[in-house]
C-alpha atoms as a PDB file:
ATOM      1  CA  MET A   1      61.447  81.883 -82.784  1.00  0.00           C
ATOM      2  CA  LYS A   2      62.317  79.396 -80.058  1.00  0.00           C
ATOM      3  CA  ARG A   3      59.479  77.136 -81.255  1.00  0.00           C
ATOM      4  CA  PHE A   4      60.898  77.088 -84.787  1.00  0.00           C
ATOM      5  CA  ALA A   5      64.369  76.289 -83.415  1.00  0.00           C
ATOM      6  CA  VAL A   6      63.031  73.312 -81.458  1.00  0.00           C
ATOM      7  CA  ILE A   7      61.171  72.023 -84.533  1.00  0.00           C
ATOM      8  CA  ALA A   8      64.343  72.374 -86.638  1.00  0.00           C
ATOM      9  CA  LEU A   9      66.403  70.487 -84.054  1.00  0.00           C
ATOM     10  CA  ALA A  10      63.819  67.689 -83.855  1.00  0.00           C
ATOM     11  CA  ALA A  11      63.773  67.388 -87.636  1.00  0.00           C
ATOM     12  CA  SER A  12      67.555  67.139 -87.779  1.00  0.00           C
ATOM     13  CA  LEU A  13      67.563  64.369 -85.156  1.00  0.00           C
ATOM     14  CA  ALA A  14      65.009  62.404 -87.136  1.00  0.00           C
ATOM     15  CA  LEU A  15      67.177  62.295 -90.236  1.00  0.00           C
ATOM     16  CA  PRO A  16      69.258  59.136 -90.789  1.00  0.00           C
ATOM     17  CA  VAL A  17      72.906  59.449 -89.804  1.00  0.00           C
ATOM     18  CA  TYR A  18      75.331  58.261 -92.451  1.00  0.00           C
ATOM     19  CA  ALA A  19      78.866  57.209 -91.509  1.00  0.00           C
ATOM     20  CA  LYS A  20      81.428  59.503 -93.047  1.00  0.00           C
ATOM     21  CA  ASP A  21      84.093  57.979 -95.254  1.00  0.00           C
ATOM     22  CA  ILE A  22      87.626  58.708 -94.083  1.00  0.00           C
ATOM     23  CA  ALA A  23      88.818  58.569 -97.698  1.00  0.00           C
ATOM     24  CA  THR A  24      87.732  57.513-101.167  1.00  0.00           C
ATOM     25  CA  VAL A  25      89.765  55.654-103.767  1.00  0.00           C
ATOM     26  CA  ASN A  26      88.565  55.961-107.342  1.00  0.00           C
ATOM     27  CA  GLY A  27      85.134  56.759-105.990  1.00  0.00           C
ATOM     28  CA  GLN A  28      85.046  53.826-103.542  1.00  0.00           C
ATOM     29  CA  GLY A  29      84.780  54.869 -99.916  1.00  0.00           C
ATOM     30  CA  ILE A  30      86.632  53.654 -96.845  1.00  0.00           C
ATOM     31  CA  SER A  31      84.130  54.021 -94.033  1.00  0.00           C
ATOM     32  CA  GLN A  32      84.800  55.399 -90.587  1.00  0.00           C
ATOM     33  CA  GLU A  33      83.281  52.197 -89.184  1.00  0.00           C
ATOM     34  CA  LYS A  34      85.811  49.931 -90.926  1.00  0.00           C
ATOM     35  CA  PHE A  35      88.603  52.278 -89.927  1.00  0.00           C
ATOM     36  CA  ASP A  36      87.539  52.144 -86.267  1.00  0.00           C
ATOM     37  CA  GLN A  37      87.266  48.353 -86.427  1.00  0.00           C
ATOM     38  CA  PHE A  38      90.812  48.120 -87.764  1.00  0.00           C
ATOM     39  CA  ILE A  39      92.086  50.354 -84.955  1.00  0.00           C
ATOM     40  CA  SER A  40      90.206  48.302 -82.345  1.00  0.00           C
ATOM     41  CA  LEU A  41      91.713  45.087 -83.701  1.00  0.00           C
ATOM     42  CA  LEU A  42      95.250  46.465 -83.474  1.00  0.00           C
ATOM     43  CA  VAL A  43      94.675  47.824 -79.977  1.00  0.00           C
ATOM     44  CA  SER A  44      93.328  44.417 -78.853  1.00  0.00           C
ATOM     45  CA  GLN A  45      96.584  42.910 -80.135  1.00  0.00           C
ATOM     46  CA  GLY A  46      98.675  45.287 -78.031  1.00  0.00           C
ATOM     47  CA  ALA A  47      99.099  48.401 -80.194  1.00  0.00           C
ATOM     48  CA  GLN A  48      98.846  51.833 -78.553  1.00  0.00           C
ATOM     49  CA  ASP A  49      96.116  54.041 -79.995  1.00  0.00           C
ATOM     50  CA  SER A  50      97.703  57.290 -81.124  1.00  0.00           C
ATOM     51  CA  PRO A  51      97.477  59.869 -83.912  1.00  0.00           C
ATOM     52  CA  GLN A  52     100.520  58.227 -85.511  1.00  0.00           C
ATOM     53  CA  LEU A  53      98.865  54.792 -85.477  1.00  0.00           C
ATOM     54  CA  ARG A  54      95.662  56.212 -86.960  1.00  0.00           C
ATOM     55  CA  SER A  55      97.619  57.938 -89.698  1.00  0.00           C
ATOM     56  CA  GLN A  56      99.481  54.730 -90.527  1.00  0.00           C
ATOM     57  CA  VAL A  57      96.269  52.665 -90.536  1.00  0.00           C
ATOM     58  CA  LYS A  58      94.529  55.148 -92.794  1.00  0.00           C
ATOM     59  CA  GLN A  59      97.390  55.032 -95.283  1.00  0.00           C
ATOM     60  CA  GLU A  60      97.509  51.231 -95.083  1.00  0.00           C
ATOM     61  CA  MET A  61      93.786  50.960 -95.836  1.00  0.00           C
ATOM     62  CA  ILE A  62      94.180  53.303 -98.805  1.00  0.00           C
ATOM     63  CA  ASN A  63      97.175  51.324-100.094  1.00  0.00           C
ATOM     64  CA  ARG A  64      95.252  48.063 -99.780  1.00  0.00           C
ATOM     65  CA  LEU A  65      92.175  49.360-101.554  1.00  0.00           C
ATOM     66  CA  VAL A  66      94.293  50.721-104.403  1.00  0.00           C
ATOM     67  CA  ALA A  67      95.921  47.308-104.792  1.00  0.00           C
ATOM     68  CA  VAL A  68      92.627  45.409-104.466  1.00  0.00           C
ATOM     69  CA  GLN A  69      91.011  47.572-107.130  1.00  0.00           C
ATOM     70  CA  ALA A  70      93.943  46.904-109.451  1.00  0.00           C
ATOM     71  CA  ALA A  71      93.705  43.160-108.777  1.00  0.00           C
ATOM     72  CA  GLU A  72      89.963  43.126-109.445  1.00  0.00           C
ATOM     73  CA  LYS A  73      90.436  45.163-112.619  1.00  0.00           C
ATOM     74  CA  ALA A  74      92.896  42.491-113.763  1.00  0.00           C
ATOM     75  CA  GLY A  75      90.293  39.815-113.002  1.00  0.00           C
ATOM     76  CA  LEU A  76      92.475  38.047-110.447  1.00  0.00           C
ATOM     77  CA  GLN A  77      89.504  37.322-108.210  1.00  0.00           C
ATOM     78  CA  LYS A  78      88.384  34.807-110.860  1.00  0.00           C
ATOM     79  CA  ASP A  79      91.719  32.973-110.957  1.00  0.00           C
ATOM     80  CA  PRO A  80      91.261  29.408-109.566  1.00  0.00           C
ATOM     81  CA  ALA A  81      94.470  29.572-107.495  1.00  0.00           C
ATOM     82  CA  VAL A  82      93.442  32.900-106.001  1.00  0.00           C
ATOM     83  CA  LYS A  83      89.960  31.575-105.237  1.00  0.00           C
ATOM     84  CA  GLN A  84      91.443  28.554-103.466  1.00  0.00           C
ATOM     85  CA  GLU A  85      93.884  30.661-101.461  1.00  0.00           C
ATOM     86  CA  THR A  86      91.101  33.065-100.489  1.00  0.00           C
ATOM     87  CA  GLU A  87      88.928  30.180 -99.351  1.00  0.00           C
ATOM     88  CA  LEU A  88      91.757  28.676 -97.290  1.00  0.00           C
ATOM     89  CA  ALA A  89      92.470  32.046 -95.695  1.00  0.00           C
ATOM     90  CA  ALA A  90      88.791  32.451 -94.791  1.00  0.00           C
ATOM     91  CA  GLN A  91      88.763  28.945 -93.280  1.00  0.00           C
ATOM     92  CA  SER A  92      91.855  29.714 -91.216  1.00  0.00           C
ATOM     93  CA  ILE A  93      90.263  32.880 -89.862  1.00  0.00           C
ATOM     94  CA  LEU A  94      87.082  31.000 -88.923  1.00  0.00           C
ATOM     95  CA  VAL A  95      89.008  28.195 -87.218  1.00  0.00           C
ATOM     96  CA  ARG A  96      91.102  30.707 -85.271  1.00  0.00           C
ATOM     97  CA  ALA A  97      87.948  32.563 -84.217  1.00  0.00           C
ATOM     98  CA  LEU A  98      86.312  29.284 -83.147  1.00  0.00           C
ATOM     99  CA  MET A  99      89.306  28.316 -81.013  1.00  0.00           C
ATOM    100  CA  ALA A 100      89.406  31.779 -79.432  1.00  0.00           C
ATOM    101  CA  LYS A 101      85.690  31.559 -78.639  1.00  0.00           C
ATOM    102  CA  HIS A 102      86.129  28.133 -77.053  1.00  0.00           C
ATOM    103  CA  LEU A 103      88.906  29.427 -74.795  1.00  0.00           C
ATOM    104  CA  LYS A 104      86.812  32.456 -73.885  1.00  0.00           C
ATOM    105  CA  ASP A 105      83.801  30.280 -73.045  1.00  0.00           C
ATOM    106  CA  HIS A 106      85.937  27.701 -71.208  1.00  0.00           C
ATOM    107  CA  PRO A 107      88.773  29.667 -69.585  1.00  0.00           C
ATOM    108  CA  VAL A 108      91.616  28.047 -67.669  1.00  0.00           C
ATOM    109  CA  THR A 109      90.946  29.164 -64.105  1.00  0.00           C
ATOM    110  CA  GLU A 110      93.388  29.822 -61.285  1.00  0.00           C
ATOM    111  CA  ALA A 111      92.010  26.741 -59.532  1.00  0.00           C
ATOM    112  CA  ASP A 112      92.667  24.630 -62.656  1.00  0.00           C
ATOM    113  CA  LEU A 113      96.235  25.877 -62.812  1.00  0.00           C
ATOM    114  CA  LYS A 114      96.889  25.225 -59.119  1.00  0.00           C
ATOM    115  CA  LYS A 115      95.467  21.701 -59.354  1.00  0.00           C
ATOM    116  CA  GLU A 116      97.624  20.858 -62.387  1.00  0.00           C
ATOM    117  CA  TYR A 117     100.674  22.400 -60.718  1.00  0.00           C
ATOM    118  CA  ASP A 118     100.186  20.286 -57.576  1.00  0.00           C
ATOM    119  CA  THR A 119      99.722  17.127 -59.684  1.00  0.00           C
ATOM    120  CA  ILE A 120     102.900  17.691 -61.694  1.00  0.00           C
ATOM    121  CA  LYS A 121     104.865  18.625 -58.588  1.00  0.00           C
ATOM    122  CA  ALA A 122     103.770  15.421 -56.851  1.00  0.00           C
ATOM    123  CA  ASP A 123     104.732  13.365 -59.916  1.00  0.00           C
ATOM    124  CA  GLN A 124     108.203  14.948 -59.929  1.00  0.00           C
ATOM    125  CA  ALA A 125     108.794  14.536 -56.198  1.00  0.00           C
ATOM    126  CA  ASP A 126     111.154  11.564 -56.600  1.00  0.00           C
ATOM    127  CA  ARG A 127     113.134  12.955 -59.505  1.00  0.00           C
ATOM    128  CA  LYS A 128     116.816  13.631 -59.009  1.00  0.00           C
ATOM    129  CA  GLU A 129     119.512  15.539 -60.815  1.00  0.00           C
ATOM    130  CA  TYR A 130     123.135  14.532 -60.837  1.00  0.00           C
ATOM    131  CA  LYS A 131     126.519  16.213 -60.948  1.00  0.00           C
ATOM    132  CA  LEU A 132     128.547  14.091 -63.340  1.00  0.00           C
ATOM    133  CA  ARG A 133     131.913  13.613 -64.979  1.00  0.00           C
ATOM    134  CA  HIS A 134     132.632  11.337 -67.905  1.00  0.00           C
ATOM    135  CA  ILE A 135     135.447  10.235 -70.135  1.00  0.00           C
ATOM    136  CA  LEU A 136     134.553   9.217 -73.685  1.00  0.00           C
ATOM    137  CA  VAL A 137     136.850   6.902 -75.661  1.00  0.00           C
ATOM    138  CA  LYS A 138     136.515   4.885 -78.862  1.00  0.00           C
ATOM    139  CA  THR A 139     136.970   1.327 -77.566  1.00  0.00           C
ATOM    140  CA  GLU A 140     135.855  -0.764 -74.609  1.00  0.00           C
ATOM    141  CA  ASP A 141     139.449  -1.795 -73.861  1.00  0.00           C
ATOM    142  CA  GLU A 142     140.510   1.841 -73.541  1.00  0.00           C
ATOM    143  CA  ALA A 143     137.629   2.497 -71.137  1.00  0.00           C
ATOM    144  CA  LYS A 144     138.446  -0.580 -69.044  1.00  0.00           C
ATOM    145  CA  ALA A 145     142.089   0.457 -68.804  1.00  0.00           C
ATOM    146  CA  LEU A 146     141.071   3.933 -67.609  1.00  0.00           C
ATOM    147  CA  ILE A 147     138.723   2.547 -64.948  1.00  0.00           C
ATOM    148  CA  LYS A 148     141.517   0.275 -63.685  1.00  0.00           C
ATOM    149  CA  ALA A 149     144.055   3.127 -63.613  1.00  0.00           C
ATOM    150  CA  ILE A 150     141.663   5.511 -61.799  1.00  0.00           C
ATOM    151  CA  LYS A 151     140.737   2.900 -59.182  1.00  0.00           C
ATOM    152  CA  ALA A 152     144.444   2.105 -58.624  1.00  0.00           C
ATOM    153  CA  LYS A 153     145.023   5.873 -58.212  1.00  0.00           C
ATOM    154  CA  LYS A 154     147.607   5.824 -60.990  1.00  0.00           C
ATOM    155  CA  THR A 155     145.790   8.827 -62.420  1.00  0.00           C
ATOM    156  CA  SER A 156     142.914  11.056 -61.404  1.00  0.00           C
ATOM    157  CA  PHE A 157     139.593  11.150 -63.225  1.00  0.00           C
ATOM    158  CA  GLU A 158     140.189  14.788 -64.152  1.00  0.00           C
ATOM    159  CA  ALA A 159     143.659  14.139 -65.548  1.00  0.00           C
ATOM    160  CA  ALA A 160     142.478  11.120 -67.550  1.00  0.00           C
ATOM    161  CA  ALA A 161     139.579  13.119 -69.013  1.00  0.00           C
ATOM    162  CA  LYS A 162     141.862  15.942 -70.114  1.00  0.00           C
ATOM    163  CA  LYS A 163     144.348  13.511 -71.652  1.00  0.00           C
ATOM    164  CA  ASP A 164     142.171  10.791 -73.192  1.00  0.00           C
ATOM    165  CA  SER A 165     138.553  11.928 -73.650  1.00  0.00           C
ATOM    166  CA  ILE A 166     137.435  12.444 -77.247  1.00  0.00           C
ATOM    167  CA  ASP A 167     134.652  14.674 -75.898  1.00  0.00           C
ATOM    168  CA  THR A 168     136.949  17.675 -76.005  1.00  0.00           C
ATOM    169  CA  GLY A 169     134.325  20.066 -74.599  1.00  0.00           C
ATOM    170  CA  SER A 170     133.976  18.318 -71.238  1.00  0.00           C
ATOM    171  CA  GLY A 171     137.460  16.822 -71.446  1.00  0.00           C
ATOM    172  CA  GLN A 172     139.089  20.237 -71.080  1.00  0.00           C
ATOM    173  CA  ASN A 173     137.160  20.621 -67.820  1.00  0.00           C
ATOM    174  CA  GLY A 174     138.208  17.275 -66.415  1.00  0.00           C
ATOM    175  CA  GLY A 175     135.140  15.523 -67.791  1.00  0.00           C
ATOM    176  CA  GLU A 176     132.758  17.854 -65.953  1.00  0.00           C
ATOM    177  CA  LEU A 177     129.152  17.703 -67.229  1.00  0.00           C
ATOM    178  CA  GLY A 178     127.606  19.789 -64.439  1.00  0.00           C
ATOM    179  CA  TRP A 179     124.206  19.334 -62.839  1.00  0.00           C
ATOM    180  CA  GLY A 180     121.263  17.907 -64.752  1.00  0.00           C
ATOM    181  CA  PRO A 181     118.535  15.252 -64.792  1.00  0.00           C
ATOM    182  CA  THR A 182     119.199  11.963 -66.548  1.00  0.00           C
ATOM    183  CA  SER A 183     116.664  13.008 -69.204  1.00  0.00           C
ATOM    184  CA  ASN A 184     119.487  15.161 -70.607  1.00  0.00           C
ATOM    185  CA  TYR A 185     121.339  12.040 -71.719  1.00  0.00           C
ATOM    186  CA  VAL A 186     120.851   9.090 -74.070  1.00  0.00           C
ATOM    187  CA  PRO A 187     119.059   6.088 -72.459  1.00  0.00           C
ATOM    188  CA  GLU A 188     122.109   3.855 -71.943  1.00  0.00           C
ATOM    189  CA  PHE A 189     124.005   6.661 -70.209  1.00  0.00           C
ATOM    190  CA  ALA A 190     120.968   7.669 -68.130  1.00  0.00           C
ATOM    191  CA  GLN A 191     120.293   4.105 -66.955  1.00  0.00           C
ATOM    192  CA  ALA A 192     123.876   3.698 -65.861  1.00  0.00           C
ATOM    193  CA  VAL A 193     123.814   6.930 -63.851  1.00  0.00           C
ATOM    194  CA  GLU A 194     120.539   6.022 -62.132  1.00  0.00           C
ATOM    195  CA  SER A 195     122.025   2.693 -61.014  1.00  0.00           C
ATOM    196  CA  MET A 196     125.041   4.380 -59.394  1.00  0.00           C
ATOM    197  CA  LYS A 197     125.478   5.981 -55.983  1.00  0.00           C
ATOM    198  CA  LYS A 198     126.927   9.335 -55.019  1.00  0.00           C
ATOM    199  CA  GLY A 199     130.724   9.326 -55.387  1.00  0.00           C
ATOM    200  CA  GLN A 200     130.743   6.076 -57.387  1.00  0.00           C
ATOM    201  CA  LEU A 201     132.816   5.355 -60.481  1.00  0.00           C
ATOM    202  CA  SER A 202     131.200   3.140 -63.119  1.00  0.00           C
ATOM    203  CA  ALA A 203     132.293  -0.452 -62.548  1.00  0.00           C
ATOM    204  CA  ALA A 204     132.275  -1.166 -66.289  1.00  0.00           C
ATOM    205  CA  PRO A 205     132.347   0.987 -69.439  1.00  0.00           C
ATOM    206  CA  VAL A 206     128.989   2.198 -70.742  1.00  0.00           C
ATOM    207  CA  GLN A 207     128.442   2.018 -74.486  1.00  0.00           C
ATOM    208  CA  THR A 208     126.326   4.586 -76.352  1.00  0.00           C
ATOM    209  CA  GLN A 209     126.120   5.740 -79.948  1.00  0.00           C
ATOM    210  CA  PHE A 210     129.027   8.100 -79.212  1.00  0.00           C
ATOM    211  CA  GLY A 211     131.499   5.497 -77.950  1.00  0.00           C
ATOM    212  CA  TRP A 212     132.482   4.080 -74.553  1.00  0.00           C
ATOM    213  CA  HIS A 213     132.008   6.091 -71.366  1.00  0.00           C
ATOM    214  CA  VAL A 214     133.636   6.045 -67.964  1.00  0.00           C
ATOM    215  CA  ILE A 215     131.216   7.790 -65.599  1.00  0.00           C
ATOM    216  CA  GLN A 216     131.591   9.290 -62.161  1.00  0.00           C
ATOM    217  CA  VAL A 217     128.628  10.495 -60.062  1.00  0.00           C
ATOM    218  CA  GLU A 218     130.007  13.336 -57.980  1.00  0.00           C
ATOM    219  CA  ASP A 219     126.757  14.321 -56.271  1.00  0.00           C
ATOM    220  CA  GLU A 220     122.986  14.050 -56.455  1.00  0.00           C
ATOM    221  CA  ARG A 221     120.004  16.062 -55.200  1.00  0.00           C
ATOM    222  CA  PRO A 222     116.232  16.358 -55.689  1.00  0.00           C
ATOM    223  CA  VAL A 223     115.244  18.272 -58.819  1.00  0.00           C
ATOM    224  CA  ALA A 224     114.453  21.887 -57.886  1.00  0.00           C
ATOM    225  CA  PHE A 225     110.808  22.516 -58.751  1.00  0.00           C
ATOM    226  CA  PRO A 226     109.743  26.053 -59.781  1.00  0.00           C
ATOM    227  CA  SER A 227     107.255  27.982 -57.664  1.00  0.00           C
ATOM    228  CA  PHE A 228     103.649  28.268 -58.809  1.00  0.00           C
ATOM    229  CA  ASP A 229     104.171  31.882 -59.927  1.00  0.00           C
ATOM    230  CA  GLU A 230     107.249  30.894 -61.942  1.00  0.00           C
ATOM    231  CA  ALA A 231     105.512  27.945 -63.588  1.00  0.00           C
ATOM    232  CA  LYS A 232     102.147  29.661 -64.141  1.00  0.00           C
ATOM    233  CA  PRO A 233     102.707  31.263 -67.611  1.00  0.00           C
ATOM    234  CA  GLN A 234     104.083  28.069 -69.182  1.00  0.00           C
ATOM    235  CA  LEU A 235     101.509  25.929 -67.369  1.00  0.00           C
ATOM    236  CA  GLU A 236      98.640  28.136 -68.553  1.00  0.00           C
ATOM    237  CA  GLU A 237      99.797  27.968 -72.163  1.00  0.00           C
ATOM    238  CA  MET A 238     100.167  24.172 -71.909  1.00  0.00           C
ATOM    239  CA  MET A 239      96.647  23.805 -70.508  1.00  0.00           C
ATOM    240  CA  ARG A 240      95.180  26.128 -73.138  1.00  0.00           C
ATOM    241  CA  GLN A 241      96.787  24.085 -75.911  1.00  0.00           C
ATOM    242  CA  GLN A 242      95.552  20.858 -74.318  1.00  0.00           C
ATOM    243  CA  ALA A 243      92.031  22.300 -74.077  1.00  0.00           C
ATOM    244  CA  LEU A 244      92.102  23.188 -77.783  1.00  0.00           C
ATOM    245  CA  SER A 245      93.407  19.736 -78.684  1.00  0.00           C
ATOM    246  CA  ASP A 246      90.626  18.079 -76.675  1.00  0.00           C
ATOM    247  CA  TYR A 247      88.043  20.364 -78.285  1.00  0.00           C
ATOM    248  CA  GLN A 248      89.257  19.515 -81.795  1.00  0.00           C
ATOM    249  CA  LYS A 249      89.117  15.793 -80.977  1.00  0.00           C
ATOM    250  CA  GLN A 250      85.555  16.201 -79.721  1.00  0.00           C
ATOM    251  CA  LEU A 251      84.558  18.070 -82.883  1.00  0.00           C
ATOM    252  CA  MET A 252      85.918  15.223 -84.990  1.00  0.00           C
ATOM    253  CA  LYS A 253      84.184  12.656 -82.809  1.00  0.00           C
ATOM    254  CA  ASP A 254      80.823  14.421 -83.201  1.00  0.00           C
ATOM    255  CA  ALA A 255      81.199  14.953 -86.951  1.00  0.00           C
ATOM    256  CA  LYS A 256      79.879  12.511 -89.523  1.00  0.00           C
ATOM    257  CA  VAL A 257      82.817  12.067 -91.868  1.00  0.00           C
ATOM    258  CA  VAL A 258      82.592   9.907 -94.991  1.00  0.00           C
ATOM    259  CA  ASP A 259      85.890   9.291 -96.782  1.00  0.00           C
ATOM    260  CA  ASN A 260      85.014   8.626-100.419  1.00  0.00           C
ATOM    261  CA  SER A 261      88.571   8.131-101.602  1.00  0.00           C
ATOM    262  CA  GLU A 262      89.438   4.727-102.985  1.00  0.00           C
ATOM    263  CA  ALA A 263      91.485   2.481-100.779  1.00  0.00           C
ATOM    264  CA  LYS A 264      94.973   1.972-102.128  1.00  0.00           C
END
């Protein structure tokens, strides 16, 4: 009896194993393999595998197949616009997969990040940020009169800003602009600030697209640079994007492209 049982077990193991369909729609099966692949994809994107997720995915796959069957029955797969959109979608998926593979094969390492961080930090070593006040008026004569009055101590910068500045936001705060690098401002304003010293009032009005400015540099300090750990996420994303850009440029360089369009 035991011998027959062993033979029966061996025979069952020799038979091909067919994947069970998790559902069928109008006779068309949805395989366990495709279902598992869908779950794996979602989990890789951050979803938590759970009975609820599996139930939702199963229903989604059924809903899709029902809709696809209806579309095919209507012959939409033959529609030129649908064909083009399908082709473009397939191309997008391939390009995305290619970029992901490139990043996987050429990862941004910790050493790469640290080197780039040190380079950027060194480049920014001389950068400053300034604590500023300004008064914005419409004409140069108004600005000159304000500079003269402030220097003669007939009025304070804060009082003049509150009374005369057409930049009502900073004007209400005595012209206060707070701390910031000169890159926050338009070029003419930035150049004027960089030429001034701590505590200095602009000797002459500064014209920008907004009007005429009277500027006061209250204080200055080196730009605070973030720590490596603080900068790492943004730095890594920047380097990944740069790596992809370089890769795409290299692909174009290596490709033989013939533009057959007529010159206009």
